């Protein structure tokens, strides 16, 4: 493989530029919060405690349950098994024989403690222990996890401060007494000069003895004590060790010394462990390795030297010697630059997997891997590679995976590694990728070219097995392999005569390709003939381009395609021919300008399950079934799209299409499970719009449609469980003709003052979660509704933001719905009743006065008439 050279000035600019990098890196619910120590050390044969505490917003009920599970060391999370249950003051063992009668309850749920005892800890108990607590109606939170490490008995540090102090004090006092007695004896039997000399020597001896005693008491020897033994594996990681422990078990297979403070590796500390197969020295401070250190470690197959300071050692230009049996070597994160890797790879004949990522290598030389000819997997990502010598990888006949991502490679002009299966060149500065012209069959299956500067479709091997091709986030403007007319003519002369199409097609043979990603480019159009050879293509992503027209015809039917993403283009025209896209299941068309389409393009997709049509300008056609004549039928239906009679369709998103009318029987003959009609302001829904979905629809979103009145009866949708009516203008919910099956209802941001009594009674039977915030609720207008919000089994997920209003002393008072009490409502009711009585009495009094006035007036008239007579 040849890399096109750039001029020195460009190389300098690139070298300077690599020092800068940018790392790019809903529903409100109450969940139980669990806490447990990250790590617990227990001596083998003793009883340890696995602590677990929790916080719950609800009172601890009799239904509260604690579950402890166990995942062995080295296994994945999916292998966890339950070992202990506690509920209703009773505990039950799990099904794992290893823990039978060895896990005992040690907690108190009333104190929110879910701890357990592990009796007679064994080495095979090492692993991850998970604590989960369920306290309905609170939602169970993420399980707390503890790493248990069983260590050799009497190895844990003891709190013996008092003993040490007493011992030191006793020793000092004892030595002082001995000194005094000795001084008296010496003074009696020797001269003054002799006394002074003897006394000085004696004092030095006493000080040395005290120092040794104090050192031995305060700093006991640390041998195997802190290392964890699991069968034939020894884990001495994270212990701040400065040297390799000398007294480890005989015949160990794996030795983990990662994340310590080791600086030098010599024969004295490692040669005694000749049986080790796996040696992990990751993240130490290793600066020196004695040459030939690993020569006698003939069983060593995995060596991890990552994240050390091996660049300091490499400056000496001394080879570490033979790695006779090593098959996996990790040298990542060591600051190595060009030429240094030869010191580690010159004598590694069995090496298969090599990691050099995160170093400072700028060039891959022709002799870099000459001592490691068995290599199959090389990881060179995240370096500063500018240049690859011609033939640098040619001697590696077994090489199948090569990662060159996150480097500074500018162009590959002569790719010839026919044995390679996986090639990652993403996140470089590549402007082109071309394969050498050859009749060889290439084994390449996976090619990642994303996040480069490629302008034209790459020239791929003529005979290939390529299954995965990622060209996303480049600068593609067309799918031609070359740009100018001269380059195109050259391409015709060199490539086309060898194709199976008789030299008339400019498109390459990609008959095994299953995944193609060309998203985030600048492609304006794609000819239908481009897909002619892609008979196996299953996933096609050409989103975020500039495509205006896309069509599929019978010449390139794409009948293996399962996912097609055309989102966020400038699509105005879309057409699918008969007998095309027979297996298409997901179609993404959001963020386009689709307006006037053929009325039935989606009926031609027999396997379609999901249609993502949000953010377009589509109208919905009524079904072929003729409903009774209404005002809706008199509108102009030209340019609409039909969604009826698509039995395979399960998910339909029509949000943000500015749909004004949803006609009757719009989805008749379609088995929709999810329907999103949100963000269509002013949407007018006919009472029969959802007819035909009664037994299928489970999710319905009508969010932000400015709906003032819901015309349709949602209770007729017997499978409906999740309804979103938020951000509308609803002042009431309609009376339903039958019991609904709704489990989650979102009524946020409407004009609801309350819910009618009958509606509350019906909803309470099936409703589990409710959203009611941002409504002008009345606190006491419906006691049953207030009770549902406060005390029923319905969980109001936004209860903290739900407020209501009531009148007090002629002022409107607002408070949280949880703070309203029945006494307040009764007091308000009594005041209201008093006011009503007064008003009624006043009205009655006025009526009586009016009647009396009329009677008096009539009598006066009659009296006047009699006088005149």
Coordinates of C-alpha atoms in Angstrom, one line a residue, residues 204-696:
X204 CA 24.2 4.3 69.7
X205 CA 23.3 0.6 70.2
X206 CA 20.2 1.5 72.1
X207 CA 19.1 4.0 69.4
X208 CA 19.6 1.3 66.7
X209 CA 17.6 -1.2 68.6
X210 CA 14.8 1.3 69.2
X211 CA 14.8 2.2 65.5
X212 CA 14.5 -1.4 64.4
X213 CA 11.8 -2.2 66.9
X214 CA 9.8 0.9 65.8
X215 CA 10.3 0.1 62.1
X216 CA 9.2 -3.5 62.5
X217 CA 6.1 -2.5 64.6
X218 CA 5.0 0.5 62.5
X219 CA 5.8 -1.0 59.1
X220 CA 5.1 -4.7 59.0
X221 CA 6.2 -6.6 55.9
X222 CA 3.8 -6.7 53.0
X223 CA 4.1 -9.9 51.1
X224 CA 1.2 -11.6 49.3
X225 CA -1.2 -10.1 51.8
X226 CA -3.0 -7.7 49.6
X227 CA -3.1 -9.7 46.4
X228 CA -6.3 -11.5 45.4
X229 CA -6.0 -15.2 44.3
X230 CA -8.7 -16.7 42.1
X231 CA -7.7 -20.3 41.2
X232 CA -4.6 -19.9 39.1
X233 CA -4.9 -16.1 38.7
X234 CA -3.4 -13.5 41.0
X235 CA -4.6 -9.9 41.1
X236 CA -2.2 -7.4 42.6
X237 CA -3.7 -4.3 40.8
X238 CA -4.2 -0.9 42.4
X239 CA -2.0 -1.6 45.4
X240 CA 0.7 1.1 44.9
X241 CA 3.3 -1.6 44.6
X242 CA 6.9 -0.5 43.7
X243 CA 8.1 -4.0 43.1
X244 CA 6.7 -7.3 42.1
X245 CA 5.7 -9.5 45.1
X246 CA 8.2 -12.2 45.7
X247 CA 6.0 -14.9 47.4
X248 CA 3.2 -15.7 45.0
X249 CA 1.7 -19.2 44.6
X250 CA 3.5 -21.6 42.4
X251 CA 2.1 -22.3 38.9
X252 CA 0.1 -19.1 38.4
X253 CA -1.3 -18.5 35.0
X254 CA -2.3 -14.8 35.1
X255 CA -0.6 -12.0 37.0
X256 CA -2.3 -8.6 37.1
X257 CA 0.0 -5.8 38.3
X258 CA -1.9 -3.0 36.6
X259 CA -2.2 0.5 38.1
X260 CA 0.8 0.3 40.4
X261 CA 4.1 2.2 40.7
X262 CA 6.5 -0.2 39.1
X263 CA 9.4 1.5 37.4
X264 CA 12.0 -1.2 36.5
X265 CA 11.5 -4.8 35.4
X266 CA 14.4 -7.1 36.1
X267 CA 15.3 -10.8 36.1
X268 CA 15.2 -10.9 39.9
X269 CA 11.5 -10.1 40.2
X270 CA 9.9 -11.7 37.2
X271 CA 12.0 -14.7 36.1
X272 CA 10.7 -16.9 38.9
X273 CA 7.2 -16.7 37.3
X274 CA 7.9 -18.8 34.2
X275 CA 4.4 -20.4 34.2
X276 CA 2.6 -17.1 33.6
X277 CA 0.5 -17.0 30.4
X278 CA -1.0 -13.5 30.9
X279 CA 1.0 -10.6 32.4
X280 CA -0.7 -7.3 32.8
X281 CA 1.5 -4.3 33.6
X282 CA -0.9 -1.6 32.3
X283 CA -0.7 1.9 33.8
X284 CA 2.5 1.8 35.8
X285 CA 5.6 4.0 35.5
X286 CA 7.9 1.5 33.7
X287 CA 10.9 3.1 32.3
X288 CA 13.4 0.2 32.1
X289 CA 13.1 -3.4 31.0
X290 CA 16.2 -5.6 31.4
X291 CA 17.1 -7.0 28.0
X292 CA 16.2 -10.6 27.7
X293 CA 13.8 -10.5 30.6
X294 CA 11.1 -12.4 28.8
X295 CA 13.4 -15.0 27.2
X296 CA 12.8 -17.7 29.8
X297 CA 9.0 -16.9 30.1
X298 CA 8.2 -19.5 27.4
X299 CA 4.6 -19.7 28.4
X300 CA 3.9 -15.9 28.2
X301 CA 1.2 -15.3 25.5
X302 CA -0.4 -12.0 26.5
X303 CA 1.7 -9.0 27.5
X304 CA 0.2 -5.7 28.4
X305 CA 2.7 -2.8 28.7
X306 CA 0.2 0.0 27.8
X307 CA 0.2 3.4 29.5
X308 CA 3.8 3.4 30.8
X309 CA 7.0 5.4 29.9
X310 CA 8.6 3.1 27.5
X311 CA 9.8 6.0 25.3
X312 CA 12.4 6.6 28.0
X313 CA 13.6 3.0 27.6
X314 CA 13.5 3.2 23.8
X315 CA 15.9 6.2 23.8
X316 CA 18.6 3.7 24.9
X317 CA 18.0 1.9 21.5
X318 CA 18.3 -1.5 23.2
X319 CA 16.0 -4.4 22.3
X320 CA 14.0 -6.0 25.0
X321 CA 15.0 -9.4 23.5
X322 CA 12.9 -12.3 22.3
X323 CA 9.2 -12.6 22.9
X324 CA 9.2 -16.2 21.9
X325 CA 5.6 -17.2 22.7
X326 CA 3.8 -13.8 23.0
X327 CA 0.7 -13.6 20.8
X328 CA -0.9 -10.4 22.1
X329 CA 1.2 -7.3 22.8
X330 CA -0.2 -3.9 23.9
X331 CA 2.2 -1.0 23.7
X332 CA -0.4 1.7 23.5
X333 CA -0.1 5.1 25.3
X334 CA 3.7 5.0 25.7
X335 CA 4.8 8.1 23.8
X336 CA 6.6 5.9 21.2
X337 CA 7.6 7.6 18.0
X338 CA 9.0 6.5 14.7
X339 CA 11.6 3.8 14.9
X340 CA 11.1 2.9 18.6
X341 CA 8.6 0.1 17.9
X342 CA 11.4 -2.0 16.3
X343 CA 13.0 -2.5 19.7
X344 CA 9.9 -4.5 20.9
X345 CA 8.9 -6.3 17.6
X346 CA 12.2 -7.5 16.3
X347 CA 12.0 -10.9 17.9
X348 CA 8.3 -11.7 18.2
X349 CA 7.7 -14.6 15.7
X350 CA 4.4 -15.7 17.3
X351 CA 2.8 -12.2 17.7
X352 CA -0.7 -12.1 16.3
X353 CA -2.3 -9.0 17.8
X354 CA -0.5 -5.7 18.3
X355 CA -1.8 -2.5 19.7
X356 CA 0.2 0.7 19.2
X357 CA -2.6 3.2 19.5
X358 CA -2.1 6.5 21.3
X359 CA 1.6 7.0 20.5
X360 CA 3.4 9.6 18.4
X361 CA 4.4 7.5 15.4
X362 CA 4.7 9.6 12.2
X363 CA 5.9 7.0 9.7
X364 CA 5.4 3.3 9.2
X365 CA 8.6 2.0 7.7
X366 CA 9.3 -1.0 5.4
X367 CA 11.1 -2.9 8.2
X368 CA 8.8 -2.0 11.1
X369 CA 7.2 -5.5 11.3
X370 CA 9.9 -7.6 9.8
X371 CA 10.4 -9.5 13.1
X372 CA 6.7 -10.2 13.6
X373 CA 5.6 -11.9 10.4
X374 CA 2.7 -13.7 12.0
X375 CA 0.7 -10.5 12.7
X376 CA -3.0 -10.6 12.0
X377 CA -4.3 -7.6 13.8
X378 CA -2.5 -4.2 14.0
X379 CA -4.0 -1.2 15.8
X380 CA -2.3 2.1 14.9
X381 CA -5.1 4.5 15.6
X382 CA -4.6 7.8 17.3
X383 CA -1.1 8.4 16.1
X384 CA 0.4 11.1 13.8
X385 CA 1.0 8.9 10.8
X386 CA 1.8 11.0 7.7
X387 CA 3.7 8.5 5.6
X388 CA 3.5 4.7 4.9
X389 CA 6.4 3.2 3.0
X390 CA 5.6 1.2 -0.1
X391 CA 5.5 -2.4 1.0
X392 CA 5.3 -1.7 4.7
X393 CA 2.6 -4.4 5.2
X394 CA 3.4 -6.6 2.2
X395 CA 5.4 -9.2 4.2
X396 CA 2.5 -9.7 6.6
X397 CA 0.7 -12.4 4.6
X398 CA -1.7 -13.2 7.5
X399 CA -2.7 -9.6 8.2
X400 CA -6.5 -9.4 8.3
X401 CA -7.3 -6.3 10.4
X402 CA -5.6 -2.9 10.2
X403 CA -6.7 0.2 12.1
X404 CA -5.2 3.5 10.9
X405 CA -8.0 5.8 12.1
X406 CA -7.3 9.2 13.7
X407 CA -4.1 9.9 11.9
X408 CA -2.9 12.4 9.3
X409 CA -2.9 10.3 6.1
X410 CA -3.7 12.3 3.0
X411 CA -4.2 9.8 0.2
X412 CA -4.0 6.1 -0.5
X413 CA -3.2 5.7 -4.2
X414 CA -2.1 2.0 -4.5
X415 CA -4.0 -0.2 -2.0
X416 CA -2.9 -3.8 -2.7
X417 CA -3.4 -5.7 0.6
X418 CA -5.5 -8.4 -0.9
X419 CA -5.5 -10.5 2.2
X420 CA -6.9 -7.7 4.5
X421 CA -10.5 -8.2 5.7
X422 CA -10.9 -5.0 7.9
X423 CA -9.5 -1.6 7.1
X424 CA -10.3 1.5 9.2
X425 CA -9.1 4.8 7.7
X426 CA -11.7 7.0 9.4
X427 CA -10.8 10.5 10.8
X428 CA -7.8 11.2 8.7
X429 CA -7.3 13.9 6.0
X430 CA -7.7 11.6 3.0
X431 CA -8.7 13.1 -0.3
X432 CA -8.8 9.9 -2.3
X433 CA -8.7 6.1 -2.0
X434 CA -7.7 4.0 -5.0
X435 CA -7.0 0.3 -5.3
X436 CA -4.3 -1.0 -7.6
X437 CA -5.6 -2.4 -10.9
X438 CA -5.5 -6.2 -10.5
X439 CA -7.4 -9.3 -11.2
X440 CA -6.7 -10.6 -7.7
X441 CA -9.8 -11.3 -5.5
X442 CA -9.6 -9.1 -2.4
X443 CA -10.8 -10.4 0.9
X444 CA -11.7 -7.0 2.2
X445 CA -15.1 -7.1 4.0
X446 CA -15.1 -3.9 6.1
X447 CA -13.9 -0.4 4.8
X448 CA -14.3 2.6 7.0
X449 CA -13.6 6.0 5.3
X450 CA -15.8 8.3 7.3
X451 CA -14.8 11.8 8.4
X452 CA -12.2 12.4 5.7
X453 CA -12.0 14.9 2.8
X454 CA -12.8 12.5 -0.1
X455 CA -14.4 14.2 -3.1
X456 CA -15.2 11.1 -5.3
X457 CA -16.4 7.6 -4.8
X458 CA -13.4 5.4 -4.1
X459 CA -11.9 3.0 -6.7
X460 CA -12.5 -0.4 -5.0
X461 CA -11.0 -3.8 -5.9
X462 CA -12.5 -5.1 -9.2
X463 CA -13.0 -8.5 -7.5
X464 CA -14.1 -7.9 -4.0
X465 CA -16.1 -9.3 -1.1
X466 CA -16.9 -5.9 0.5
X467 CA -19.9 -6.0 2.8
X468 CA -19.5 -2.8 4.8
X469 CA -18.6 0.7 3.4
X470 CA -18.8 3.9 5.3
X471 CA -18.2 7.2 3.4
X472 CA -20.2 9.5 5.8
X473 CA -19.0 13.0 6.6
X474 CA -16.8 13.5 3.6
X475 CA -17.0 15.9 0.7
X476 CA -18.7 13.7 -1.9
X477 CA -20.5 15.7 -4.6
X478 CA -21.3 12.7 -6.8
X479 CA -20.9 9.0 -6.9
X480 CA -18.5 9.0 -9.8
X481 CA -15.1 7.5 -9.0
X482 CA -13.2 10.4 -10.6
X483 CA -13.8 14.0 -11.3
X484 CA -12.6 15.6 -14.5
X485 CA -13.3 14.4 -18.0
X486 CA -9.7 13.3 -18.4
X487 CA -9.8 11.2 -15.2
X488 CA -13.2 9.7 -16.3
X489 CA -11.7 8.7 -19.7
X490 CA -8.7 7.2 -17.9
X491 CA -11.1 5.3 -15.6
X492 CA -13.0 3.9 -18.7
X493 CA -9.8 2.7 -20.3
X494 CA -8.4 1.0 -17.2
X495 CA -11.4 -0.3 -15.4
X496 CA -14.5 -0.7 -17.6
X497 CA -13.1 -3.3 -20.1
X498 CA -12.7 -5.7 -17.2
X499 CA -16.2 -5.4 -15.9
X500 CA -18.8 -8.0 -16.5
X501 CA -21.2 -5.5 -17.9
X502 CA -19.5 -5.4 -21.2
X503 CA -17.7 -2.1 -20.6
X504 CA -20.8 0.1 -20.6
X505 CA -21.2 0.7 -16.9
X506 CA -19.0 3.1 -14.9
X507 CA -20.2 1.6 -11.6
X508 CA -18.2 -0.9 -9.7
X509 CA -19.3 -4.4 -8.8
X510 CA -20.5 -4.4 -5.2
X511 CA -22.7 -7.5 -5.3
X512 CA -21.9 -8.5 -1.7
X513 CA -22.3 -5.1 -0.2
X514 CA -24.8 -5.1 2.7
X515 CA -24.2 -1.7 4.4
X516 CA -23.5 1.6 2.6
X517 CA -23.4 5.0 4.4
X518 CA -22.9 8.2 2.4
X519 CA -24.6 10.5 4.9
X520 CA -23.4 14.1 5.6
X521 CA -22.0 14.8 2.2
X522 CA -22.9 17.1 -0.7
X523 CA -24.4 14.7 -3.1
X524 CA -27.0 16.3 -5.5
X525 CA -28.3 13.2 -7.3
X526 CA -27.8 9.4 -7.6
X527 CA -28.5 7.7 -10.9
X528 CA -30.6 4.5 -10.6
X529 CA -27.9 2.5 -12.4
X530 CA -25.6 3.1 -9.4
X531 CA -27.4 0.4 -7.5
X532 CA -27.5 -2.2 -10.3
X533 CA -24.9 -4.4 -8.8
X534 CA -25.9 -4.0 -5.2
X535 CA -28.2 -7.1 -5.0
X536 CA -27.3 -7.8 -1.4
X537 CA -27.6 -4.3 0.0
X538 CA -29.7 -4.2 3.2
X539 CA -28.9 -0.8 4.8
X540 CA -28.6 2.4 2.8
X541 CA -28.0 5.8 4.4
X542 CA -27.8 8.9 2.2
X543 CA -29.3 11.3 4.7
X544 CA -28.1 14.9 5.1
X545 CA -27.2 15.5 1.5
X546 CA -28.7 17.8 -1.2
X547 CA -30.7 15.2 -3.2
X548 CA -33.9 16.5 -4.8
X549 CA -35.1 13.4 -6.6
X550 CA -34.9 9.7 -5.8
X551 CA -36.4 6.8 -7.6
X552 CA -36.1 3.0 -7.7
X553 CA -37.0 1.1 -10.8
X554 CA -37.0 -2.5 -11.9
X555 CA -33.5 -2.3 -13.3
X556 CA -32.1 -1.7 -9.8
X557 CA -34.9 -2.9 -7.6
X558 CA -32.9 -3.1 -4.3
X559 CA -35.0 -6.0 -3.3
X560 CA -32.7 -6.9 -0.4
X561 CA -32.9 -3.5 1.2
X562 CA -34.4 -3.4 4.7
X563 CA -33.5 0.2 5.8
X564 CA -33.5 3.3 3.6
X565 CA -32.6 6.7 5.1
X566 CA -33.2 9.7 2.9
X567 CA -33.8 12.2 5.7
X568 CA -32.8 15.8 5.7
X569 CA -32.2 16.2 2.0
X570 CA -34.1 18.5 -0.4
X571 CA -36.4 15.8 -1.7
X572 CA -39.3 17.0 -3.8
X573 CA -40.0 13.9 -5.8
X574 CA -40.0 10.3 -4.7
X575 CA -41.1 7.2 -6.7
X576 CA -40.9 3.5 -6.3
X577 CA -41.6 1.1 -9.2
X578 CA -43.6 -2.0 -9.1
X579 CA -41.8 -5.1 -7.6
X580 CA -39.1 -3.0 -6.0
X581 CA -38.0 -2.7 -2.4
X582 CA -39.8 -6.0 -1.6
X583 CA -38.1 -6.3 1.8
X584 CA -37.9 -2.7 2.9
X585 CA -39.0 -2.3 6.5
X586 CA -37.9 1.2 7.6
X587 CA -38.1 4.3 5.5
X588 CA -36.8 7.6 6.8
X589 CA -38.0 10.7 4.9
X590 CA -38.1 13.3 7.6
X591 CA -36.8 16.8 7.1
X592 CA -37.5 17.1 3.3
X593 CA -39.9 19.2 1.2
X594 CA -42.2 16.4 0.0
X595 CA -45.5 17.9 -1.0
X596 CA -47.2 16.7 -4.2
X597 CA -46.6 12.9 -4.3
X598 CA -48.2 10.0 -6.0
X599 CA -51.2 9.1 -3.8
X600 CA -50.1 5.5 -3.2
X601 CA -46.3 5.1 -3.1
X602 CA -46.3 3.2 0.1
X603 CA -48.8 0.6 -0.9
X604 CA -46.1 -0.7 -3.3
X605 CA -43.9 -1.6 -0.2
X606 CA -45.2 -5.0 0.9
X607 CA -42.9 -5.3 4.0
X608 CA -42.8 -1.7 5.2
X609 CA -43.2 -1.4 9.0
X610 CA -42.0 2.1 9.8
X611 CA -42.6 5.4 7.9
X612 CA -40.8 8.5 9.3
X613 CA -42.4 11.4 7.4
X614 CA -42.2 14.2 9.9
X615 CA -41.3 17.8 8.9
X616 CA -42.7 17.6 5.3
X617 CA -45.8 19.1 3.7
X618 CA -48.0 16.1 3.1
X619 CA -51.8 15.8 3.1
X620 CA -53.6 12.7 4.1
X621 CA -56.0 11.1 1.6
X622 CA -59.3 9.5 2.8
X623 CA -59.8 5.7 2.4
X624 CA -61.4 4.3 -0.7
X625 CA -64.2 3.3 1.6
X626 CA -67.0 5.9 1.2
X627 CA -68.2 7.3 4.5
X628 CA -71.3 9.5 4.9
X629 CA -71.0 12.8 3.2
X630 CA -69.5 15.5 5.4
X631 CA -67.8 18.8 5.0
X632 CA -64.5 17.1 4.9
X633 CA -65.2 15.4 1.6
X634 CA -65.7 18.6 -0.2
X635 CA -62.1 19.7 0.1
X636 CA -59.5 19.5 -2.7
X637 CA -57.7 16.2 -2.2
X638 CA -55.1 16.6 -5.0
X639 CA -51.5 15.9 -4.0
X640 CA -52.5 13.9 -0.9
X641 CA -50.9 10.6 0.2
X642 CA -52.8 7.5 1.1
X643 CA -52.0 5.5 4.2
X644 CA -54.9 3.0 3.9
X645 CA -54.5 -0.6 3.0
X646 CA -50.9 -1.1 4.1
X647 CA -51.3 -4.1 6.4
X648 CA -47.6 -4.4 7.3
X649 CA -47.3 -0.7 8.5
X650 CA -46.9 -0.5 12.3
X651 CA -45.3 2.9 12.9
X652 CA -46.2 6.2 11.2
X653 CA -44.9 9.6 12.1
X654 CA -46.6 12.6 10.4
X655 CA -45.7 15.2 12.9
X656 CA -44.8 18.7 11.7
X657 CA -46.5 18.4 8.3
X658 CA -49.0 21.3 8.7
X659 CA -51.9 18.9 8.2
X660 CA -55.2 20.7 8.4
X661 CA -57.7 17.9 8.1
X662 CA -57.5 14.2 9.1
X663 CA -60.2 12.6 6.9
X664 CA -62.5 9.7 7.9
X665 CA -61.1 6.2 7.5
X666 CA -57.6 7.6 6.8
X667 CA -55.9 4.4 8.1
X668 CA -58.5 1.8 7.2
X669 CA -56.9 -1.6 6.5
X670 CA -53.6 -0.6 8.2
X671 CA -52.5 -2.3 11.5
X672 CA -50.8 0.8 13.0
X673 CA -49.4 0.4 16.5
X674 CA -47.9 3.9 16.8
X675 CA -49.3 7.1 15.2
X676 CA -47.7 10.5 15.7
X677 CA -49.8 13.5 14.5
X678 CA -48.3 16.1 16.7
X679 CA -47.1 19.6 15.7
X680 CA -49.9 20.1 13.1
X681 CA -51.6 23.3 14.4
X682 CA -55.3 23.6 13.7
X683 CA -55.6 19.9 12.9
X684 CA -59.3 18.9 12.5
X685 CA -59.9 15.3 13.4
X686 CA -63.0 13.6 12.0
X687 CA -64.9 11.4 14.5
X688 CA -64.2 8.4 12.2
X689 CA -60.5 9.2 11.4
X690 CA -59.2 6.3 13.5
X691 CA -61.8 3.8 12.3
X692 CA -60.1 0.5 11.5
X693 CA -57.4 0.9 14.2
X694 CA -59.6 -0.3 17.1
X695 CA -57.7 -3.5 17.7
X696 CA -54.1 -2.3 16.9

